[in-house]
Short mmCIF file of C-alpha atoms in Angstrom, two decimals:
data_model
loop_
_atom_site.label_atom_id
_atom_site.label_comp_id
_atom_site.label_asym_id
_atom_site.label_seq_id
_atom_site.Cartn_x
_atom_site.Cartn_y
_atom_site.Cartn_z
CA MET A 221 195.30 179.78 189.46
CA GLN A 222 198.29 176.37 189.33
CA ASN A 223 200.61 177.65 190.34
CA THR A 224 202.98 174.97 189.70
CA ALA A 225 203.73 172.91 186.41
CA GLU A 226 206.81 170.52 185.45
CA VAL A 227 205.52 172.49 182.25
CA VAL A 228 204.17 175.50 181.29
CA ILE A 229 203.79 175.93 176.97
CA ILE A 230 203.24 179.82 176.42
CA GLY A 231 200.55 180.50 173.64
CA GLY A 232 197.18 178.41 172.29
CA GLY A 233 197.56 178.05 168.99
CA VAL A 234 197.53 175.25 166.52
CA SER A 235 201.76 174.72 167.82
CA GLY A 236 200.94 174.66 170.85
CA THR A 237 198.42 172.86 171.58
CA SER A 238 199.73 169.71 169.49
CA LEU A 239 202.69 169.79 172.38
CA ALA A 240 200.75 169.95 174.93
CA TYR A 241 199.08 166.79 173.41
CA TYR A 242 201.55 164.89 172.13
CA LEU A 243 203.70 165.83 175.68
CA ALA A 244 200.60 164.15 178.05
CA ALA A 245 200.67 161.64 175.66
CA LYS A 246 203.55 160.73 176.67
CA GLY A 247 203.06 160.68 180.26
CA ILE A 248 204.28 164.64 181.57
CA GLN A 249 201.13 165.26 183.96
CA GLU A 250 201.79 168.61 184.73
CA ILE A 251 201.29 170.92 181.92
CA VAL A 252 200.35 173.86 181.88
CA LEU A 253 199.06 176.00 179.01
CA LEU A 254 198.24 180.12 178.49
CA GLU A 255 196.94 181.58 176.21
CA ARG A 256 196.38 185.41 176.50
CA GLU A 257 192.96 185.37 174.09
CA ASN A 258 191.79 181.93 173.16
CA ILE A 259 192.51 178.68 171.30
CA ALA A 260 193.95 179.25 167.72
CA ALA A 261 193.16 183.72 168.60
CA GLY A 262 196.03 184.74 166.75
CA SER A 263 197.87 183.69 163.62
CA THR A 264 196.18 179.73 163.94
CA GLY A 265 192.70 180.88 163.21
CA LYS A 266 193.31 182.89 159.90
CA SER A 267 194.78 180.35 158.54
CA ALA A 268 193.95 179.22 154.95
CA GLY A 269 194.40 175.01 156.29
CA ILE A 270 196.11 174.07 152.43
CA ILE A 271 197.69 170.87 153.22
CA THR A 272 200.68 170.02 150.24
CA HIS A 273 203.75 170.28 149.82
CA TYR A 274 206.24 173.83 149.39
CA PHE A 275 209.55 172.41 150.99
CA PRO A 276 212.80 171.49 148.43
CA ASP A 277 214.65 169.83 151.03
CA PRO A 278 213.69 166.27 151.89
CA PHE A 279 214.08 166.59 155.62
CA MET A 280 211.62 168.88 155.13
CA THR A 281 209.66 166.58 153.04
CA ASP A 282 209.50 164.01 155.30
CA LEU A 283 208.59 166.16 158.04
CA ASP A 284 204.99 167.78 155.55
CA LEU A 285 204.50 163.70 154.13
CA LYS A 286 204.36 162.64 157.81
CA ALA A 287 202.24 165.69 159.30
CA GLY A 288 200.08 165.62 155.60
CA GLU A 289 199.21 161.42 157.28
CA ILE A 290 198.20 162.69 160.38
CA LEU A 291 196.18 165.77 159.84
CA ARG A 292 194.45 163.14 156.68
CA ASN A 293 193.29 161.08 159.81
CA PHE A 294 193.20 163.55 162.63
CA GLN A 295 189.33 162.62 163.86
CA ALA A 296 190.40 158.83 163.85
CA GLN A 297 193.87 159.91 165.68
CA VAL A 298 192.67 162.71 167.66
CA GLY A 299 189.19 162.46 168.81
CA ALA A 300 188.41 165.92 166.90
CA PRO A 301 186.86 166.76 163.07
CA ILE A 302 188.88 169.15 161.22
CA ASP A 303 186.39 168.85 158.02
CA PHE A 304 189.55 167.71 155.49
CA THR A 305 188.81 168.31 152.55
CA LYS A 306 190.85 166.27 149.41
CA SER A 307 191.65 169.18 146.89
CA ASP A 308 194.52 168.59 144.43
CA TYR A 309 196.70 171.26 144.62
CA LEU A 310 197.61 173.58 141.09
CA TYR A 311 201.17 174.87 140.68
CA LEU A 312 201.60 177.11 138.42
CA LEU A 313 205.11 178.64 137.63
CA PRO A 314 207.00 181.22 135.10
CA HIS A 315 209.63 179.66 132.27
CA THR A 316 212.31 181.11 134.34
CA ASP A 317 211.11 178.28 137.22
CA ILE A 318 211.85 175.96 135.16
CA LEU A 319 214.75 174.03 136.43
CA HIS A 320 214.32 174.51 139.90
CA PHE A 321 210.53 173.49 140.23
CA LYS A 322 211.71 170.13 137.77
CA LYS A 323 214.42 169.03 140.30
CA ALA A 324 211.50 169.75 142.77
CA VAL A 325 209.33 167.26 141.43
CA ALA A 326 212.27 165.12 140.81
CA LEU A 327 212.09 165.43 144.89
CA TYR A 328 208.71 165.06 145.18
CA LYS A 329 208.59 161.95 142.86
CA GLN A 330 211.43 159.87 145.06
CA LYS A 331 209.15 159.96 148.05
CA GLY A 332 206.93 158.95 146.51
CA ILE A 333 204.34 161.88 146.41
CA PRO A 334 201.59 161.61 143.13
CA VAL A 335 202.01 164.54 141.29
CA GLU A 336 202.40 165.23 137.68
CA GLU A 337 203.72 167.77 135.29
CA LEU A 338 201.08 169.24 132.64
CA SER A 339 200.97 170.50 129.29
CA MET A 340 199.45 173.83 128.48
CA ASN A 341 196.49 172.26 127.17
CA GLU A 342 195.80 169.63 130.28
CA ILE A 343 195.86 173.14 132.41
CA GLU A 344 193.23 174.74 130.24
CA ARG A 345 191.01 172.03 129.61
CA LEU A 346 190.65 171.24 133.85
CA ASN A 347 188.52 174.10 134.19
CA PRO A 348 187.61 175.51 130.84
CA ALA A 349 187.93 179.55 132.40
CA PHE A 350 191.29 179.12 132.67
CA THR A 351 194.06 180.54 130.71
CA SER A 352 197.88 179.22 130.63
CA GLU A 353 199.29 183.06 129.97
CA GLY A 354 202.97 183.24 130.93
CA VAL A 355 202.90 180.24 132.59
CA GLY A 356 206.01 177.70 131.32
CA ILE A 357 205.38 174.96 134.32
CA ALA A 358 202.53 173.36 135.61
CA ALA A 359 202.65 169.97 138.02
CA PHE A 360 199.11 168.68 140.14
CA VAL A 361 199.95 167.28 143.54
CA ARG A 362 197.87 164.81 143.75
CA ASP A 363 198.06 164.31 147.80
CA ALA A 364 197.39 167.37 149.15
CA GLY A 365 193.99 168.58 150.66
CA TYR A 366 192.81 171.29 153.19
CA ALA A 367 191.40 171.82 156.42
CA ASP A 368 190.17 174.35 159.39
CA ALA A 369 192.80 174.96 161.46
CA HIS A 370 191.20 176.38 164.13
CA SER A 371 189.38 173.75 164.95
CA VAL A 372 192.66 171.66 164.37
CA ALA A 373 193.63 174.39 167.00
CA MET A 374 191.08 173.46 169.24
CA GLY A 375 190.76 169.42 169.11
CA TYR A 376 194.45 168.99 169.78
CA ALA A 377 193.39 170.98 172.59
CA GLN A 378 190.09 169.66 173.88
CA ALA A 379 192.28 165.94 173.73
CA ALA A 380 195.26 167.22 175.57
CA GLU A 381 192.79 168.75 178.77
CA GLN A 382 190.48 165.40 178.76
CA GLU A 383 194.27 163.70 179.60
CA GLY A 384 194.75 166.17 182.26
CA VAL A 385 196.42 169.51 180.66
CA LYS A 386 195.61 172.69 181.98
CA ILE A 387 194.11 175.90 179.86
CA PHE A 388 194.35 179.04 181.19
CA ARG A 389 192.50 180.89 178.58
CA GLY A 390 193.07 184.67 178.72
CA LEU A 391 196.19 185.12 180.44
CA GLY A 392 199.15 185.52 178.43
CA ALA A 393 202.99 185.36 179.76
CA VAL A 394 204.07 189.02 181.21
CA GLY A 395 207.59 187.47 181.93
CA LEU A 396 209.83 184.87 182.81
CA LYS A 397 211.66 184.00 186.09
CA THR A 398 215.46 182.59 185.27
CA ARG A 399 218.90 182.02 186.91
CA ASN A 400 222.13 181.06 185.31
CA GLY A 401 221.05 179.45 182.33
CA LYS A 402 217.35 177.47 183.96
CA VAL A 403 214.10 178.66 184.10
CA ARG A 404 212.57 178.87 186.81
CA ALA A 405 209.26 180.49 186.37
CA VAL A 406 206.36 182.05 184.71
CA ILE A 407 205.16 185.22 185.67
CA THR A 408 201.34 186.10 184.88
CA ALA A 409 198.87 188.81 185.69
CA LYS A 410 197.40 186.59 188.24
CA GLY A 411 200.34 185.47 189.53
CA GLU A 412 204.11 183.21 189.14
CA ILE A 413 204.09 179.71 187.70
CA GLU A 414 207.31 177.68 189.33
CA THR A 415 208.30 175.71 186.50
CA ASN A 416 211.63 173.80 185.08
CA ILE A 417 210.73 174.24 181.71
CA ILE A 418 209.04 176.40 179.22
CA VAL A 419 207.97 176.11 176.07
CA ASN A 420 208.51 179.65 173.88
CA ALA A 421 205.24 178.63 170.95
CA ALA A 422 204.10 181.79 171.12
CA GLY A 423 203.87 182.77 167.28
CA PRO A 424 203.80 186.16 166.85
CA TRP A 425 204.44 187.41 169.94
CA ALA A 426 207.10 184.48 170.13
CA LYS A 427 209.73 187.57 169.55
CA ALA A 428 208.11 189.22 173.02
CA VAL A 429 208.92 186.34 174.86
CA GLY A 430 211.92 185.61 173.72
CA LEU A 431 212.63 188.53 174.93
CA MET A 432 211.59 188.48 178.57
CA ALA A 433 214.69 186.44 179.01
CA GLY A 434 216.97 188.35 177.65
CA ILE A 435 217.21 186.01 173.68
CA GLU A 436 216.60 188.94 170.53
CA LEU A 437 214.90 185.87 168.13
CA PRO A 438 216.35 186.48 164.03
CA ILE A 439 211.80 186.77 163.60
CA LYS A 440 210.22 189.94 161.64
CA LEU A 441 206.10 189.51 161.47
CA LEU A 442 204.67 189.97 157.87
CA ARG A 443 201.25 190.78 157.71
CA HIS A 444 199.26 188.77 155.56
CA GLN A 445 196.11 189.69 153.96
CA ALA A 446 192.97 186.52 152.34
CA MET A 447 189.56 187.65 150.38
CA LEU A 448 186.78 185.01 150.29
CA PHE A 449 184.78 185.45 146.74
CA ARG A 450 181.41 184.30 144.89
CA PRO A 451 182.90 183.24 141.82
CA PRO A 452 180.92 182.73 138.44
CA PHE A 453 182.10 179.23 137.95
CA GLN A 454 183.18 176.24 140.47
CA ILE A 455 186.69 174.91 140.76
CA GLN A 456 187.47 171.69 143.15
CA PHE A 457 191.05 171.68 142.89
CA GLN A 458 193.95 173.93 145.13
CA ALA A 459 196.61 176.64 143.46
CA SER A 460 199.60 178.09 143.84
CA ASP A 461 200.11 181.04 140.57
CA LEU A 462 203.56 182.07 140.66
CA VAL A 463 202.93 183.95 137.69
CA GLN A 464 200.19 185.91 138.65
CA LYS A 465 201.73 186.04 142.40
CA VAL A 466 198.11 184.83 143.99
CA TYR A 467 197.20 181.73 145.67
CA PHE A 468 193.30 180.12 146.06
CA ARG A 469 191.60 177.45 147.12
CA PRO A 470 187.66 176.37 147.06
CA GLU A 471 185.35 177.25 150.16
CA THR A 472 181.49 175.84 151.39
CA GLY A 473 179.06 177.35 149.48
CA GLY A 474 180.85 177.95 146.35
CA TYR A 475 183.43 180.55 147.35
CA MET A 476 186.58 180.24 146.97
CA LEU A 477 189.66 181.52 149.36
CA VAL A 478 192.43 184.41 147.57
CA GLY A 479 195.71 185.45 149.46
CA GLY A 480 198.51 187.03 147.41
CA GLY A 481 202.36 186.66 147.44
CA GLU A 482 205.41 187.55 150.01
CA GLU A 483 204.81 190.63 147.64
CA ASP A 484 202.12 191.65 149.05
CA ASP A 485 202.59 191.35 152.78
CA GLU A 486 203.63 193.98 154.91
CA LEU A 487 206.16 194.67 157.08
CA THR A 488 204.59 194.96 161.40
CA GLU A 489 206.04 195.93 164.11
CA ASN A 490 203.27 195.36 167.04
CA PRO A 491 201.19 191.46 167.00
CA ASP A 492 199.25 193.99 168.77
CA PHE A 493 198.16 196.40 166.75
CA PHE A 494 197.29 195.92 163.19
CA ASN A 495 195.12 195.96 160.12
CA ARG A 496 192.92 192.70 160.49
CA GLY A 497 190.95 193.69 157.53
CA ALA A 498 191.91 193.03 153.92
CA ASP A 499 193.57 196.38 151.92
CA THR A 500 190.69 197.66 149.11
CA ASP A 501 193.65 198.16 146.83
CA LEU A 502 194.52 194.62 147.34
CA VAL A 503 191.16 193.05 147.27
CA ALA A 504 191.63 195.29 143.66
CA ASP A 505 194.46 193.89 142.56
CA LEU A 506 194.08 190.12 143.03
CA GLY A 507 190.79 190.70 141.43
CA ALA A 508 192.87 191.77 138.46
CA ARG A 509 195.17 189.40 138.88
CA MET A 510 192.70 186.42 139.37
CA THR A 511 190.97 187.69 135.66
CA THR A 512 194.08 187.55 133.96
CA ARG A 513 193.97 183.69 135.22
CA ILE A 514 190.32 182.78 135.24
CA PRO A 515 188.90 185.26 133.00
CA ALA A 516 185.63 184.79 134.37
CA PHE A 517 186.30 186.04 138.21
CA ALA A 518 186.17 189.56 136.69
CA GLU A 519 183.00 188.65 137.37
CA SER A 520 182.93 187.60 141.28
CA GLU A 521 181.82 189.05 144.05
CA TYR A 522 183.57 189.71 147.06
CA ILE A 523 182.32 188.70 150.02
CA THR A 524 185.16 189.76 153.57
CA GLY A 525 188.70 189.94 153.90
CA TRP A 526 190.33 189.82 156.70
CA SER A 527 194.73 189.68 158.06
CA GLY A 528 196.93 187.54 159.52
CA LEU A 529 200.40 187.96 161.29
CA LEU A 530 203.01 185.38 159.58
CA ASP A 531 206.19 185.11 162.55
CA CYS A 532 209.05 184.96 159.26
CA THR A 533 212.63 184.03 159.71
CA PRO A 534 214.61 184.59 157.06
CA ASP A 535 215.77 181.69 155.71
CA TRP A 536 211.25 180.70 156.43
CA HIS A 537 212.51 177.97 157.82
CA PRO A 538 210.50 176.97 162.05
CA LEU A 539 212.32 177.62 164.94
CA LEU A 540 212.24 174.02 166.58
CA GLY A 541 214.45 172.91 170.19
CA LYS A 542 216.18 174.35 172.55
CA MET A 543 216.69 178.85 173.39
CA PRO A 544 220.45 179.55 173.38
CA GLY A 545 222.10 179.11 176.57
CA PHE A 546 219.23 177.91 178.23
CA GLU A 547 218.70 174.11 179.51
CA LYS A 548 214.90 173.72 180.00
CA PHE A 549 213.54 176.63 177.29
CA TYR A 550 212.45 175.35 174.29
CA ILE A 551 211.16 177.15 171.37
CA ALA A 552 208.59 176.43 168.52
CA CYS A 553 207.99 179.72 166.76
CA GLY A 554 208.89 181.09 163.25
CA PHE A 555 206.81 178.81 161.10
CA SER A 556 206.45 181.55 158.34
CA GLY A 557 203.30 180.92 157.32
CA HIS A 558 204.57 176.92 157.78
CA GLY A 559 203.44 175.82 161.18
CA PHE A 560 199.82 174.48 160.62
CA HIS A 561 200.68 171.90 158.26
CA LEU A 562 203.69 170.92 160.26
CA ALA A 563 201.10 171.16 163.97
CA PRO A 564 201.62 167.60 163.77
CA MET A 565 204.67 167.03 163.48
CA THR A 566 205.77 170.14 166.12
CA GLY A 567 204.69 168.15 168.44
CA THR A 568 205.85 164.95 168.29
CA LEU A 569 208.54 166.23 167.69
CA LEU A 570 209.75 168.54 170.59
CA ALA A 571 207.52 166.26 172.36
CA GLU A 572 210.27 163.54 172.24
CA LEU A 573 212.44 165.68 172.86
CA ILE A 574 211.47 167.35 176.02
CA VAL A 575 210.61 164.11 177.78
CA ASP A 576 213.10 162.03 175.54
CA GLY A 577 216.21 164.44 175.25
CA LYS A 578 216.64 163.59 171.70
CA TYR A 579 214.29 163.52 169.01
CA LYS A 580 213.05 160.07 167.26
CA THR A 581 210.78 160.95 164.73
CA ALA A 582 213.37 163.08 162.58
CA ASP A 583 216.49 164.22 163.85
CA ALA A 584 214.68 168.09 163.67
CA THR A 585 218.93 169.73 165.23
CA ALA A 586 219.23 171.33 161.59
CA LEU A 587 215.92 173.23 162.84
CA SER A 588 217.68 174.92 165.65
CA VAL A 589 217.86 178.87 165.79
CA GLU A 590 221.93 178.19 166.36
CA ARG A 591 221.48 176.84 162.59
CA PHE A 592 221.87 181.26 161.24
CA HIS A 593 224.95 181.69 163.61
CA THR A 594 226.23 178.05 162.54
CA GLY A 595 224.50 177.29 159.18
CA PRO A 596 223.79 175.94 157.25
CA ILE A 597 220.12 177.48 156.32
CA PHE A 598 217.48 175.88 154.72
CA ARG A 599 216.73 177.41 151.10
CA ARG A 600 213.53 179.74 151.22
CA SER A 601 211.76 177.16 148.89
CA PHE A 602 212.10 175.72 145.53
CA LEU A 603 212.31 177.96 143.79
CA ASP A 604 215.68 179.80 145.14
CA THR A 605 219.52 178.62 143.92
#
């Protein structure tokens, strides 16, 4: 058991492993990553792995673009396959959201994102099984795709270990030692690790880690469910149907991954105790919503379902930067379902802040937890006014 380190990262999901990799790339020698279970065992391993554009503001859209470019070229840059599949992304929205979404489309076009609005006839021509019932506006994002989130975290972890990072699996943080705004050590079940730099990248456990230092982070946990079906048809693109409150994407072997909206998520207090399966009533409900959009979906076979936790902030944007009141205690959490597709930039930016003392690739100061005290906060999505 190592008892000293220059940096200790708490959490072995895609954010923590990304940071470990980029810190090592910047020359930090003694990095320890603590993972209470296995790499990607938490939220990362339950991610749908979708790579597209969600945010309504230029800054987050820029981060999305940079992160997406790395994910599309992950094997060449990091050295690990992640099963990336290029797949266009379809947005379907009701009449009430036309003006808001047109603003998002204009922003995306300004940023060079290949996006195009579709007519109702064009929607139905995409696939004969589709209907345009209730749709007021639709658009296709052409630079989207999906990948295996578990493989991304494993790829970062393995590459980091090759650079000398020590990853302790099955060993979490049970306490912290701090004094006068400085971190001193991380306490584990096997002893203490003395360090001057701690990073809280613990995902659903991030709030608990914050409380170890007396800081209550503005995070709530939502149990999000996803399901796998075998439909009697093939669709090559992904979609968010904000009319029916459902999203879906193709999966290898002729399957389809389906999930619901925020309305279907369940507030959860304890990240160690929650139903990791799918609720029978929601399986039926999502099946009915999918059938409204695609009538042939009624003949689909339900295969399995699972649940993961989203660590959500009030504005559904991440917490990145320094922990309030501490010199070298950093956070990368509260991703609100966006942790996977932002991970390359999460690691890049936080490594810059830790090593160089400032952000270089992009100024992410606005993502500080302090925004909830000083403002401004972010718009949650492109549908918010």
